[in-house]
Amino acid sequence: MRKCKMCTCQWVLAFCDRYIMLIPRCSSISSYVIMAVSKSSNRMTFVSVSVPVLIATLFVLKTVLKRNYVLPLTIQGKQDQHFDICIVGAGLSGAVVVERYAATTNKSILVVEKRSHVGGNCYDYIDKETKIRVSKYGAHIFHTKYKHVWEYVQHFSEWVPYEHEVLALVKGKYVPIPVNIDTVNTLFNLDIRSVKEMNSWLKNEQVHYNRSSLNSEEMALSRVGLKLYELLFKPYTIKQWNKTPAELGPSVLARIPVRNNWDTRYFSDQFQALPKNGYTELVKNMLKSPKITIRLNIDYFDIQGSIKCGKTYFTGPIDRYYARKGLDALEYRSLSFERKVIKNVDYFQPASVVNHPNPKDNFTRIVEYKWFPNQQYQSNDTIIFI
């Protein structure tokens, strides 16, 4: 029977848990045979050791394995290598597919995740230094207009109401994003007092085309005009994508709302909230069924030939899936996050997310997670991610 390294680690953990308790009763036996597993190899070696050495070895081995192994469930033997359903990726999309299969069928389910954790880009954790809940890959806000979606997620977490508000720092002033009446009044020293006046101002600023917008530059100009485009849309887009809006399709900037009122919310959906105990806990609750086998730190393409799947759902980068067909890779922009802890201060900035469209700033935004209401510890410090 062939075992992978992680499966063997779990076997040894179970061995340690069982036999550490039995050893005091067997002290008359002069030696034991223990399976020793190399962390860097799948090879197994049998060694003969005395009872005291065995006890010490088991304790050390158990501690090391619990610190390093990451797979919550195992796969043992060829007979377990066939699954009715395989899901590649343990983010929100994958978790929903997995949970629905587990809750409504008796199918065997395998989840393969390349990262060392579940939750995908929504993965969050408690920062050890500040005790503040932060997200590894940037801020994520749950929002939906669909009541049945809202009712569904209630099964896996308590929720804290939260309506996300974003500011942009422009010319030394904090202004609401998306653009609204306060944004325009603050940036241009105006006194717009009604929706009608805002509509009139926008109409005078907008660039009107006799055809559909060909790119994001035309899309932005047709919606907000040249002034706001040059201050907010163009410089931020260049930093975000390393392309001018003229090089991007119209859909990129079409998705950014422009408001003719005082609504400061980033989203306008009816249901907006944060999971009380974080997204990681939410996804873990979705994956609790014993029908689910999870393999972390595994690239699906490394094991694709050694497992059999009745049906496979792939939630990773689509160009990776079709790479063997010789198709061109899609373009991606990577983010790096600079972490900074600021001691003995309530807050660093006036909102959880502040965008920095100024071309002179070599970053796009700063996120301060202390603003999020699903924090469970009131820290005396704050933490920001640039």
mmCIF file of C-alpha atoms in Angstrom:
data_model
loop_
_atom_site.group_PDB
_atom_site.id
_atom_site.type_symbol
_atom_site.label_atom_id
_atom_site.label_comp_id
_atom_site.label_asym_id
_atom_site.label_seq_id
_atom_site.Cartn_x
_atom_site.Cartn_y
_atom_site.Cartn_z
ATOM 1 C CA MET A 1 0.000 0.000 0.000
ATOM 2 C CA ARG A 2 1.377 3.387 -1.067
ATOM 3 C CA LYS A 3 1.103 6.366 1.248
ATOM 4 C CA CYS A 4 1.925 10.020 0.752
ATOM 5 C CA LYS A 5 4.064 11.855 3.278
ATOM 6 C CA MET A 6 1.143 13.667 4.914
ATOM 7 C CA CYS A 7 -0.924 10.495 5.221
ATOM 8 C CA THR A 8 1.969 8.766 6.963
ATOM 9 C CA CYS A 9 2.341 11.725 9.325
ATOM 10 C CA GLN A 10 -1.268 11.360 10.382
ATOM 11 C CA TRP A 11 -0.820 7.611 10.911
ATOM 12 C CA VAL A 12 2.115 8.332 13.216
ATOM 13 C CA LEU A 13 0.121 10.984 15.093
ATOM 14 C CA ALA A 14 -2.591 8.434 15.784
ATOM 15 C CA PHE A 15 0.112 5.929 16.805
ATOM 16 C CA CYS A 16 1.625 8.465 19.228
ATOM 17 C CA ASP A 17 -1.731 9.340 20.790
ATOM 18 C CA ARG A 18 -2.498 5.688 21.415
ATOM 19 C CA TYR A 19 0.815 4.220 22.497
ATOM 20 C CA ILE A 20 2.178 6.979 24.700
ATOM 21 C CA MET A 21 -0.598 6.008 27.110
ATOM 22 C CA LEU A 22 0.251 2.288 26.868
ATOM 23 C CA ILE A 23 4.013 2.460 27.347
ATOM 24 C CA PRO A 24 4.031 2.759 31.191
ATOM 25 C CA ARG A 25 2.143 -0.537 31.365
ATOM 26 C CA CYS A 26 4.723 -2.281 29.175
ATOM 27 C CA SER A 27 7.952 -1.261 30.910
ATOM 28 C CA SER A 28 9.147 -4.818 31.117
ATOM 29 C CA ILE A 29 9.608 -4.945 27.394
ATOM 30 C CA SER A 30 13.172 -4.005 26.624
ATOM 31 C CA SER A 31 12.672 -2.496 23.190
ATOM 32 C CA TYR A 32 10.096 -1.370 20.718
ATOM 33 C CA VAL A 33 9.963 -1.004 17.000
ATOM 34 C CA ILE A 34 8.780 2.388 15.827
ATOM 35 C CA MET A 35 8.194 3.755 12.398
ATOM 36 C CA ALA A 36 10.256 6.896 11.910
ATOM 37 C CA VAL A 37 9.171 9.257 9.167
ATOM 38 C CA SER A 38 11.555 11.704 7.583
ATOM 39 C CA LYS A 39 9.983 15.131 7.081
ATOM 40 C CA SER A 40 11.657 15.512 3.694
ATOM 41 C CA SER A 41 11.088 11.974 2.423
ATOM 42 C CA ASN A 42 8.345 9.386 2.053
ATOM 43 C CA ARG A 43 10.733 6.599 3.083
ATOM 44 C CA MET A 44 10.107 4.700 6.288
ATOM 45 C CA THR A 45 12.871 3.203 8.447
ATOM 46 C CA PHE A 46 12.467 0.682 11.283
ATOM 47 C CA VAL A 47 14.728 1.131 14.279
ATOM 48 C CA SER A 48 15.037 -0.651 17.624
ATOM 49 C CA VAL A 49 15.061 1.616 20.681
ATOM 50 C CA SER A 50 14.838 1.323 24.481
ATOM 51 C CA VAL A 51 11.717 2.299 26.380
ATOM 52 C CA PRO A 52 12.941 5.720 27.667
ATOM 53 C CA VAL A 53 14.198 6.685 24.229
ATOM 54 C CA LEU A 54 10.945 5.513 22.703
ATOM 55 C CA ILE A 55 8.874 7.636 25.075
ATOM 56 C CA ALA A 56 10.960 10.717 24.380
ATOM 57 C CA THR A 57 10.877 10.068 20.659
ATOM 58 C CA LEU A 58 7.117 9.732 20.608
ATOM 59 C CA PHE A 59 6.593 12.976 22.490
ATOM 60 C CA VAL A 60 8.982 14.901 20.234
ATOM 61 C CA LEU A 61 7.590 13.326 17.079
ATOM 62 C CA LYS A 62 4.045 14.113 18.074
ATOM 63 C CA THR A 63 4.903 17.760 18.817
ATOM 64 C CA VAL A 64 6.780 18.238 15.542
ATOM 65 C CA LEU A 65 4.088 16.621 13.445
ATOM 66 C CA LYS A 66 1.309 18.662 15.017
ATOM 67 C CA ARG A 67 3.297 21.790 14.334
ATOM 68 C CA ASN A 68 4.053 20.987 10.706
ATOM 69 C CA TYR A 69 1.412 18.800 9.166
ATOM 70 C CA VAL A 70 -1.540 20.626 7.653
ATOM 71 C CA LEU A 71 -3.861 18.017 6.195
ATOM 72 C CA PRO A 72 -6.979 17.511 8.314
ATOM 73 C CA LEU A 73 -8.009 14.279 6.600
ATOM 74 C CA THR A 74 -6.156 11.396 4.987
ATOM 75 C CA ILE A 75 -6.128 9.262 1.908
ATOM 76 C CA GLN A 76 -4.808 5.761 2.362
ATOM 77 C CA GLY A 77 -4.405 3.132 -0.274
ATOM 78 C CA LYS A 78 -5.453 2.860 -3.871
ATOM 79 C CA GLN A 79 -9.015 2.005 -2.978
ATOM 80 C CA ASP A 80 -9.440 5.523 -1.577
ATOM 81 C CA GLN A 81 -8.063 7.273 -4.662
ATOM 82 C CA HIS A 82 -11.432 7.383 -6.407
ATOM 83 C CA PHE A 83 -13.876 10.158 -5.591
ATOM 84 C CA ASP A 84 -17.306 10.934 -6.950
ATOM 85 C CA ILE A 85 -16.637 14.670 -6.825
ATOM 86 C CA CYS A 86 -13.338 16.585 -6.917
ATOM 87 C CA ILE A 87 -13.175 20.318 -6.250
ATOM 88 C CA VAL A 88 -9.979 22.194 -6.999
ATOM 89 C CA GLY A 89 -9.695 25.225 -4.728
ATOM 90 C CA ALA A 90 -11.020 25.785 -1.187
ATOM 91 C CA GLY A 91 -12.183 29.368 -1.618
ATOM 92 C CA LEU A 92 -15.798 30.520 -1.446
ATOM 93 C CA SER A 93 -16.797 29.061 -4.822
ATOM 94 C CA GLY A 94 -15.275 25.690 -4.080
ATOM 95 C CA ALA A 95 -16.653 25.625 -0.529
ATOM 96 C CA VAL A 96 -20.216 26.233 -1.710
ATOM 97 C CA VAL A 97 -20.016 23.421 -4.289
ATOM 98 C CA VAL A 98 -18.504 21.087 -1.687
ATOM 99 C CA GLU A 99 -21.061 21.928 0.990
ATOM 100 C CA ARG A 100 -24.022 21.464 -1.345
ATOM 101 C CA TYR A 101 -22.812 18.044 -2.464
ATOM 102 C CA ALA A 102 -22.101 16.967 1.117
ATOM 103 C CA ALA A 103 -25.471 18.173 2.382
ATOM 104 C CA THR A 104 -27.629 16.773 -0.407
ATOM 105 C CA THR A 105 -25.869 13.585 -1.611
ATOM 106 C CA ASN A 106 -23.900 10.601 -0.334
ATOM 107 C CA LYS A 107 -21.080 11.155 -2.778
ATOM 108 C CA SER A 108 -17.428 11.021 -1.748
ATOM 109 C CA ILE A 109 -15.791 14.419 -2.119
ATOM 110 C CA LEU A 110 -12.176 15.495 -2.465
ATOM 111 C CA VAL A 111 -11.004 19.094 -2.056
ATOM 112 C CA VAL A 112 -7.531 19.917 -3.383
ATOM 113 C CA GLU A 113 -6.052 23.262 -2.356
ATOM 114 C CA LYS A 114 -2.664 24.582 -3.447
ATOM 115 C CA ARG A 115 -2.317 26.908 -0.472
ATOM 116 C CA SER A 116 -1.776 25.906 3.144
ATOM 117 C CA HIS A 117 -5.225 27.060 4.228
ATOM 118 C CA VAL A 118 -8.883 27.086 3.246
ATOM 119 C CA GLY A 119 -10.806 30.282 2.511
ATOM 120 C CA GLY A 120 -9.073 31.337 -0.699
ATOM 121 C CA ASN A 121 -8.480 35.062 -0.999
ATOM 122 C CA CYS A 122 -10.900 35.647 1.902
ATOM 123 C CA TYR A 123 -8.583 33.877 4.354
ATOM 124 C CA ASP A 124 -8.242 35.852 7.593
ATOM 125 C CA TYR A 125 -6.484 35.332 10.911
ATOM 126 C CA ILE A 126 -5.739 37.026 14.241
ATOM 127 C CA ASP A 127 -2.527 39.065 14.128
ATOM 128 C CA LYS A 128 -0.374 37.788 16.991
ATOM 129 C CA GLU A 129 1.108 41.146 17.953
ATOM 130 C CA THR A 130 -2.056 43.264 17.993
ATOM 131 C CA LYS A 131 -4.805 40.609 18.379
ATOM 132 C CA ILE A 132 -6.613 42.317 15.461
ATOM 133 C CA ARG A 133 -8.337 40.156 12.865
ATOM 134 C CA VAL A 134 -6.740 40.830 9.484
ATOM 135 C CA SER A 135 -7.053 39.396 5.983
ATOM 136 C CA LYS A 136 -3.989 38.036 4.221
ATOM 137 C CA TYR A 137 -5.054 39.045 0.735
ATOM 138 C CA GLY A 138 -6.880 42.346 1.247
ATOM 139 C CA ALA A 139 -10.236 43.480 2.604
ATOM 140 C CA HIS A 140 -13.340 41.443 1.745
ATOM 141 C CA ILE A 141 -16.922 42.536 2.438
ATOM 142 C CA PHE A 142 -19.881 40.185 2.105
ATOM 143 C CA HIS A 143 -22.732 41.776 0.157
ATOM 144 C CA THR A 144 -25.629 40.401 -1.856
ATOM 145 C CA LYS A 145 -29.011 41.493 -3.147
ATOM 146 C CA TYR A 146 -30.334 37.933 -3.070
ATOM 147 C CA LYS A 147 -32.321 36.906 -0.007
ATOM 148 C CA HIS A 148 -31.755 33.178 -0.594
ATOM 149 C CA VAL A 149 -27.970 33.737 -0.601
ATOM 150 C CA TRP A 150 -28.223 35.680 2.646
ATOM 151 C CA GLU A 151 -30.320 32.931 4.218
ATOM 152 C CA TYR A 152 -27.849 30.288 3.052
ATOM 153 C CA VAL A 153 -24.781 31.827 4.716
ATOM 154 C CA GLN A 154 -26.633 32.125 8.022
ATOM 155 C CA HIS A 155 -26.134 28.371 8.471
ATOM 156 C CA PHE A 156 -22.366 28.699 8.789
ATOM 157 C CA SER A 157 -21.723 31.839 10.818
ATOM 158 C CA GLU A 158 -23.174 34.590 12.902
ATOM 159 C CA TRP A 159 -22.981 37.911 11.071
ATOM 160 C CA VAL A 160 -22.196 41.485 12.070
ATOM 161 C CA PRO A 161 -23.932 44.227 10.055
ATOM 162 C CA TYR A 162 -21.411 46.358 8.197
ATOM 163 C CA GLU A 163 -21.805 48.794 5.305
ATOM 164 C CA HIS A 164 -18.418 49.417 3.732
ATOM 165 C CA GLU A 165 -17.290 52.993 3.147
ATOM 166 C CA VAL A 166 -14.153 53.895 1.184
ATOM 167 C CA LEU A 167 -12.354 57.229 1.058
ATOM 168 C CA ALA A 168 -9.763 58.574 -1.354
ATOM 169 C CA LEU A 169 -7.032 61.006 -0.365
ATOM 170 C CA VAL A 170 -6.929 63.678 -3.086
ATOM 171 C CA LYS A 171 -5.167 67.033 -2.776
ATOM 172 C CA GLY A 172 -4.882 66.474 0.975
ATOM 173 C CA LYS A 173 -8.634 65.905 1.321
ATOM 174 C CA TYR A 174 -10.535 62.725 2.132
ATOM 175 C CA VAL A 175 -13.441 62.272 -0.274
ATOM 176 C CA PRO A 176 -16.033 59.472 -0.615
ATOM 177 C CA ILE A 177 -15.576 56.705 -3.193
ATOM 178 C CA PRO A 178 -17.703 56.049 -5.247
ATOM 179 C CA VAL A 179 -18.117 59.630 -6.400
ATOM 180 C CA ASN A 180 -21.134 61.368 -4.857
ATOM 181 C CA ILE A 181 -22.270 64.917 -4.123
ATOM 182 C CA ASP A 182 -19.823 65.319 -1.222
ATOM 183 C CA THR A 183 -16.934 64.189 -3.432
ATOM 184 C CA VAL A 184 -17.673 66.862 -6.022
ATOM 185 C CA ASN A 185 -18.364 69.621 -3.496
ATOM 186 C CA THR A 186 -15.127 68.916 -1.594
ATOM 187 C CA LEU A 187 -12.825 68.656 -4.618
ATOM 188 C CA PHE A 188 -14.177 71.631 -6.569
ATOM 189 C CA ASN A 189 -15.434 73.916 -3.784
ATOM 190 C CA LEU A 190 -19.012 73.664 -4.991
ATOM 191 C CA ASP A 191 -22.317 73.793 -3.135
ATOM 192 C CA ILE A 192 -24.485 71.214 -4.868
ATOM 193 C CA ARG A 193 -27.571 70.694 -2.705
ATOM 194 C CA SER A 194 -29.843 68.305 -4.569
ATOM 195 C CA VAL A 195 -29.912 65.291 -6.852
ATOM 196 C CA LYS A 196 -31.190 67.546 -9.629
ATOM 197 C CA GLU A 197 -28.218 69.867 -9.287
ATOM 198 C CA MET A 198 -25.813 66.919 -9.249
ATOM 199 C CA ASN A 199 -27.367 65.489 -12.413
ATOM 200 C CA SER A 200 -27.010 68.872 -14.093
ATOM 201 C CA TRP A 201 -23.357 69.178 -13.068
ATOM 202 C CA LEU A 202 -22.553 65.681 -14.305
ATOM 203 C CA LYS A 203 -24.296 66.311 -17.632
ATOM 204 C CA ASN A 204 -22.175 69.409 -18.218
ATOM 205 C CA GLU A 205 -18.973 67.529 -17.362
ATOM 206 C CA GLN A 206 -19.629 64.315 -19.279
ATOM 207 C CA VAL A 207 -18.147 63.664 -22.704
ATOM 208 C CA HIS A 208 -20.968 62.529 -24.972
ATOM 209 C CA TYR A 209 -20.304 60.018 -27.729
ATOM 210 C CA ASN A 210 -22.620 59.028 -30.563
ATOM 211 C CA ARG A 211 -21.628 55.394 -30.067
ATOM 212 C CA SER A 212 -20.808 52.925 -27.341
ATOM 213 C CA SER A 213 -17.602 53.456 -25.364
ATOM 214 C CA LEU A 214 -14.637 51.645 -26.922
ATOM 215 C CA ASN A 215 -12.471 51.525 -23.793
ATOM 216 C CA SER A 216 -12.408 52.440 -20.120
ATOM 217 C CA GLU A 217 -11.198 55.964 -20.784
ATOM 218 C CA GLU A 218 -14.241 56.723 -22.901
ATOM 219 C CA MET A 219 -16.453 54.964 -20.386
ATOM 220 C CA ALA A 220 -15.152 57.120 -17.511
ATOM 221 C CA LEU A 221 -15.311 60.355 -19.518
ATOM 222 C CA SER A 222 -18.891 59.601 -20.512
ATOM 223 C CA ARG A 223 -19.860 59.125 -16.859
ATOM 224 C CA VAL A 224 -17.888 61.675 -14.827
ATOM 225 C CA GLY A 225 -16.124 63.993 -17.279
ATOM 226 C CA LEU A 226 -12.493 65.041 -17.632
ATOM 227 C CA LYS A 227 -11.893 66.612 -14.186
ATOM 228 C CA LEU A 228 -12.814 63.602 -12.072
ATOM 229 C CA TYR A 229 -11.241 61.280 -14.622
ATOM 230 C CA GLU A 230 -7.857 62.997 -14.322
ATOM 231 C CA LEU A 231 -7.994 63.232 -10.513
ATOM 232 C CA LEU A 232 -9.400 59.824 -9.570
ATOM 233 C CA PHE A 233 -9.941 57.337 -12.346
ATOM 234 C CA LYS A 234 -6.904 57.604 -14.596
ATOM 235 C CA PRO A 235 -4.012 57.648 -12.063
ATOM 236 C CA TYR A 236 -5.533 54.938 -9.874
ATOM 237 C CA THR A 237 -6.204 52.672 -12.851
ATOM 238 C CA ILE A 238 -2.618 53.017 -14.078
ATOM 239 C CA LYS A 239 -1.265 52.011 -10.668
ATOM 240 C CA GLN A 240 -3.732 49.166 -10.342
ATOM 241 C CA TRP A 241 -3.271 47.610 -13.780
ATOM 242 C CA ASN A 242 -0.083 49.144 -15.188
ATOM 243 C CA LYS A 243 -2.191 50.199 -18.162
ATOM 244 C CA THR A 244 -3.981 53.402 -19.015
ATOM 245 C CA PRO A 245 -7.788 53.253 -19.091
ATOM 246 C CA ALA A 246 -7.550 53.656 -22.868
ATOM 247 C CA GLU A 247 -5.825 50.247 -22.981
ATOM 248 C CA LEU A 248 -8.565 48.511 -21.007
ATOM 249 C CA GLY A 249 -11.995 47.368 -22.125
ATOM 250 C CA PRO A 250 -14.951 49.561 -21.152
ATOM 251 C CA SER A 251 -16.248 47.036 -18.617
ATOM 252 C CA VAL A 252 -13.352 47.669 -16.204
ATOM 253 C CA LEU A 253 -14.423 51.191 -15.207
ATOM 254 C CA ALA A 254 -18.091 50.633 -16.010
ATOM 255 C CA ARG A 255 -18.395 48.564 -12.823
ATOM 256 C CA ILE A 256 -17.464 51.529 -10.589
ATOM 257 C CA PRO A 257 -20.681 53.285 -9.521
ATOM 258 C CA VAL A 258 -21.179 57.049 -9.716
ATOM 259 C CA ARG A 259 -23.836 58.460 -7.410
ATOM 260 C CA ASN A 260 -25.953 61.559 -7.792
ATOM 261 C CA ASN A 261 -26.800 61.690 -4.062
ATOM 262 C CA TRP A 262 -25.074 61.552 -0.657
ATOM 263 C CA ASP A 263 -24.864 57.763 -0.373
ATOM 264 C CA THR A 264 -21.374 57.005 0.979
ATOM 265 C CA ARG A 265 -21.672 53.199 0.884
ATOM 266 C CA TYR A 266 -19.339 51.355 -1.453
ATOM 267 C CA PHE A 267 -22.038 48.767 -2.148
ATOM 268 C CA SER A 268 -25.772 49.310 -2.413
ATOM 269 C CA ASP A 269 -26.930 45.708 -1.930
ATOM 270 C CA GLN A 270 -29.628 45.012 0.628
ATOM 271 C CA PHE A 271 -27.572 42.532 2.631
ATOM 272 C CA GLN A 272 -24.136 43.635 3.814
ATOM 273 C CA ALA A 273 -22.186 42.141 6.721
ATOM 274 C CA LEU A 274 -19.037 40.473 8.021
ATOM 275 C CA PRO A 275 -18.829 36.963 9.517
ATOM 276 C CA LYS A 276 -18.554 37.363 13.281
ATOM 277 C CA ASN A 277 -15.661 34.914 13.590
ATOM 278 C CA GLY A 278 -14.056 35.646 10.234
ATOM 279 C CA TYR A 279 -14.134 34.112 6.781
ATOM 280 C CA THR A 280 -11.747 31.285 7.619
ATOM 281 C CA GLU A 281 -14.104 29.999 10.303
ATOM 282 C CA LEU A 282 -17.032 30.402 7.902
ATOM 283 C CA VAL A 283 -15.393 28.211 5.259
ATOM 284 C CA LYS A 284 -14.255 25.637 7.825
ATOM 285 C CA ASN A 285 -17.866 25.296 8.956
ATOM 286 C CA MET A 286 -18.895 24.703 5.351
ATOM 287 C CA LEU A 287 -16.348 21.895 5.046
ATOM 288 C CA LYS A 288 -17.143 19.999 8.258
ATOM 289 C CA SER A 289 -18.915 17.011 6.720
ATOM 290 C CA PRO A 290 -17.167 13.615 7.147
ATOM 291 C CA LYS A 291 -17.881 13.007 3.466
ATOM 292 C CA ILE A 292 -15.253 15.606 2.606
ATOM 293 C CA THR A 293 -11.548 14.835 2.265
ATOM 294 C CA ILE A 294 -9.287 17.891 2.180
ATOM 295 C CA ARG A 295 -5.736 17.975 0.838
ATOM 296 C CA LEU A 296 -3.866 21.237 1.412
ATOM 297 C CA ASN A 297 -0.482 22.239 -0.003
ATOM 298 C CA ILE A 298 -1.238 20.140 -3.061
ATOM 299 C CA ASP A 299 -1.169 21.338 -6.662
ATOM 300 C CA TYR A 300 -3.997 19.580 -8.479
ATOM 301 C CA PHE A 301 -1.882 19.186 -11.604
ATOM 302 C CA ASP A 302 0.740 17.265 -9.608
ATOM 303 C CA ILE A 303 -1.768 14.561 -8.636
ATOM 304 C CA GLN A 304 -4.181 14.741 -11.547
ATOM 305 C CA GLY A 305 -2.937 11.447 -12.960
ATOM 306 C CA SER A 306 -3.073 9.550 -9.654
ATOM 307 C CA ILE A 307 -6.695 10.203 -8.665
ATOM 308 C CA LYS A 308 -9.970 9.362 -10.345
ATOM 309 C CA CYS A 309 -12.806 11.853 -10.175
ATOM 310 C CA GLY A 310 -16.355 11.248 -11.305
ATOM 311 C CA LYS A 311 -16.815 14.983 -11.810
ATOM 312 C CA THR A 312 -14.303 17.797 -11.312
ATOM 313 C CA TYR A 313 -14.959 21.453 -10.499
ATOM 314 C CA PHE A 314 -11.943 23.698 -11.101
ATOM 315 C CA THR A 315 -12.023 27.092 -9.365
ATOM 316 C CA GLY A 316 -8.413 28.153 -9.982
ATOM 317 C CA PRO A 317 -6.979 30.354 -12.752
ATOM 318 C CA ILE A 318 -8.731 29.218 -15.929
ATOM 319 C CA ASP A 319 -5.650 29.670 -18.123
ATOM 320 C CA ARG A 320 -3.761 27.252 -15.868
ATOM 321 C CA TYR A 321 -6.408 24.629 -16.531
ATOM 322 C CA TYR A 322 -6.057 25.008 -20.295
ATOM 323 C CA ALA A 323 -2.285 25.528 -20.303
ATOM 324 C CA ARG A 324 -1.624 22.078 -21.781
ATOM 325 C CA LYS A 325 -3.691 23.011 -24.812
ATOM 326 C CA GLY A 326 -1.121 25.658 -25.698
ATOM 327 C CA LEU A 327 -3.385 28.646 -25.079
ATOM 328 C CA ASP A 328 -1.787 31.953 -24.082
ATOM 329 C CA ALA A 329 -1.622 32.789 -20.386
ATOM 330 C CA LEU A 330 -3.857 35.574 -19.150
ATOM 331 C CA GLU A 331 -2.394 38.772 -17.725
ATOM 332 C CA TYR A 332 -2.339 39.141 -13.946
ATOM 333 C CA ARG A 333 -1.261 41.896 -11.591
ATOM 334 C CA SER A 334 0.248 40.807 -8.290
ATOM 335 C CA LEU A 335 -0.106 42.640 -5.002
ATOM 336 C CA SER A 336 2.402 42.915 -2.204
ATOM 337 C CA PHE A 337 1.328 43.967 1.286
ATOM 338 C CA GLU A 338 3.484 45.988 3.644
ATOM 339 C CA ARG A 339 2.464 45.460 7.277
ATOM 340 C CA LYS A 340 2.923 48.210 9.853
ATOM 341 C CA VAL A 341 1.927 48.250 13.510
ATOM 342 C CA ILE A 342 1.337 51.653 15.087
ATOM 343 C CA LYS A 343 1.514 51.608 18.857
ATOM 344 C CA ASN A 344 -0.798 53.363 21.307
ATOM 345 C CA VAL A 345 -3.198 54.860 18.805
ATOM 346 C CA ASP A 346 -6.892 54.257 18.229
ATOM 347 C CA TYR A 347 -6.871 54.653 14.444
ATOM 348 C CA PHE A 348 -4.380 55.603 11.760
ATOM 349 C CA GLN A 349 -6.874 56.837 9.121
ATOM 350 C CA PRO A 350 -10.552 57.902 9.023
ATOM 351 C CA ALA A 351 -11.876 54.728 7.328
ATOM 352 C CA SER A 352 -11.045 51.053 6.934
ATOM 353 C CA VAL A 353 -9.904 51.568 3.338
ATOM 354 C CA VAL A 354 -8.344 54.724 1.910
ATOM 355 C CA ASN A 355 -7.416 54.821 -1.768
ATOM 356 C CA HIS A 356 -4.392 56.824 -2.917
ATOM 357 C CA PRO A 357 -4.834 57.805 -6.577
ATOM 358 C CA ASN A 358 -1.972 60.326 -6.491
ATOM 359 C CA PRO A 359 0.670 59.091 -8.996
ATOM 360 C CA LYS A 360 3.440 60.133 -6.589
ATOM 361 C CA ASP A 361 2.333 57.514 -4.039
ATOM 362 C CA ASN A 362 3.834 54.160 -4.974
ATOM 363 C CA PHE A 363 0.882 52.200 -3.597
ATOM 364 C CA THR A 364 -2.830 51.982 -4.289
ATOM 365 C CA ARG A 365 -4.491 51.883 -0.891
ATOM 366 C CA ILE A 366 -4.118 51.429 2.861
ATOM 367 C CA VAL A 367 -6.340 49.018 4.783
ATOM 368 C CA GLU A 368 -6.872 49.362 8.538
ATOM 369 C CA TYR A 369 -8.735 46.290 9.762
ATOM 370 C CA LYS A 370 -9.360 47.665 13.240
ATOM 371 C CA TRP A 371 -12.344 49.526 11.756
ATOM 372 C CA PHE A 372 -14.134 46.258 10.982
ATOM 373 C CA PRO A 373 -16.836 45.495 13.583
ATOM 374 C CA ASN A 374 -16.096 41.752 13.768
ATOM 375 C CA GLN A 375 -13.039 42.346 15.933
ATOM 376 C CA GLN A 376 -13.146 40.377 19.183
ATOM 377 C CA TYR A 377 -10.388 42.221 21.006
ATOM 378 C CA GLN A 378 -10.072 45.953 21.579
ATOM 379 C CA SER A 379 -6.388 46.540 20.886
ATOM 380 C CA ASN A 380 -4.511 49.555 22.216
ATOM 381 C CA ASP A 381 -2.608 49.617 18.913
ATOM 382 C CA THR A 382 -3.586 49.497 15.283
ATOM 383 C CA ILE A 383 -2.247 47.695 12.231
ATOM 384 C CA ILE A 384 -2.260 48.824 8.611
ATOM 385 C CA PHE A 385 -1.482 47.072 5.364
ATOM 386 C CA ILE A 386 -0.171 49.193 2.491
#
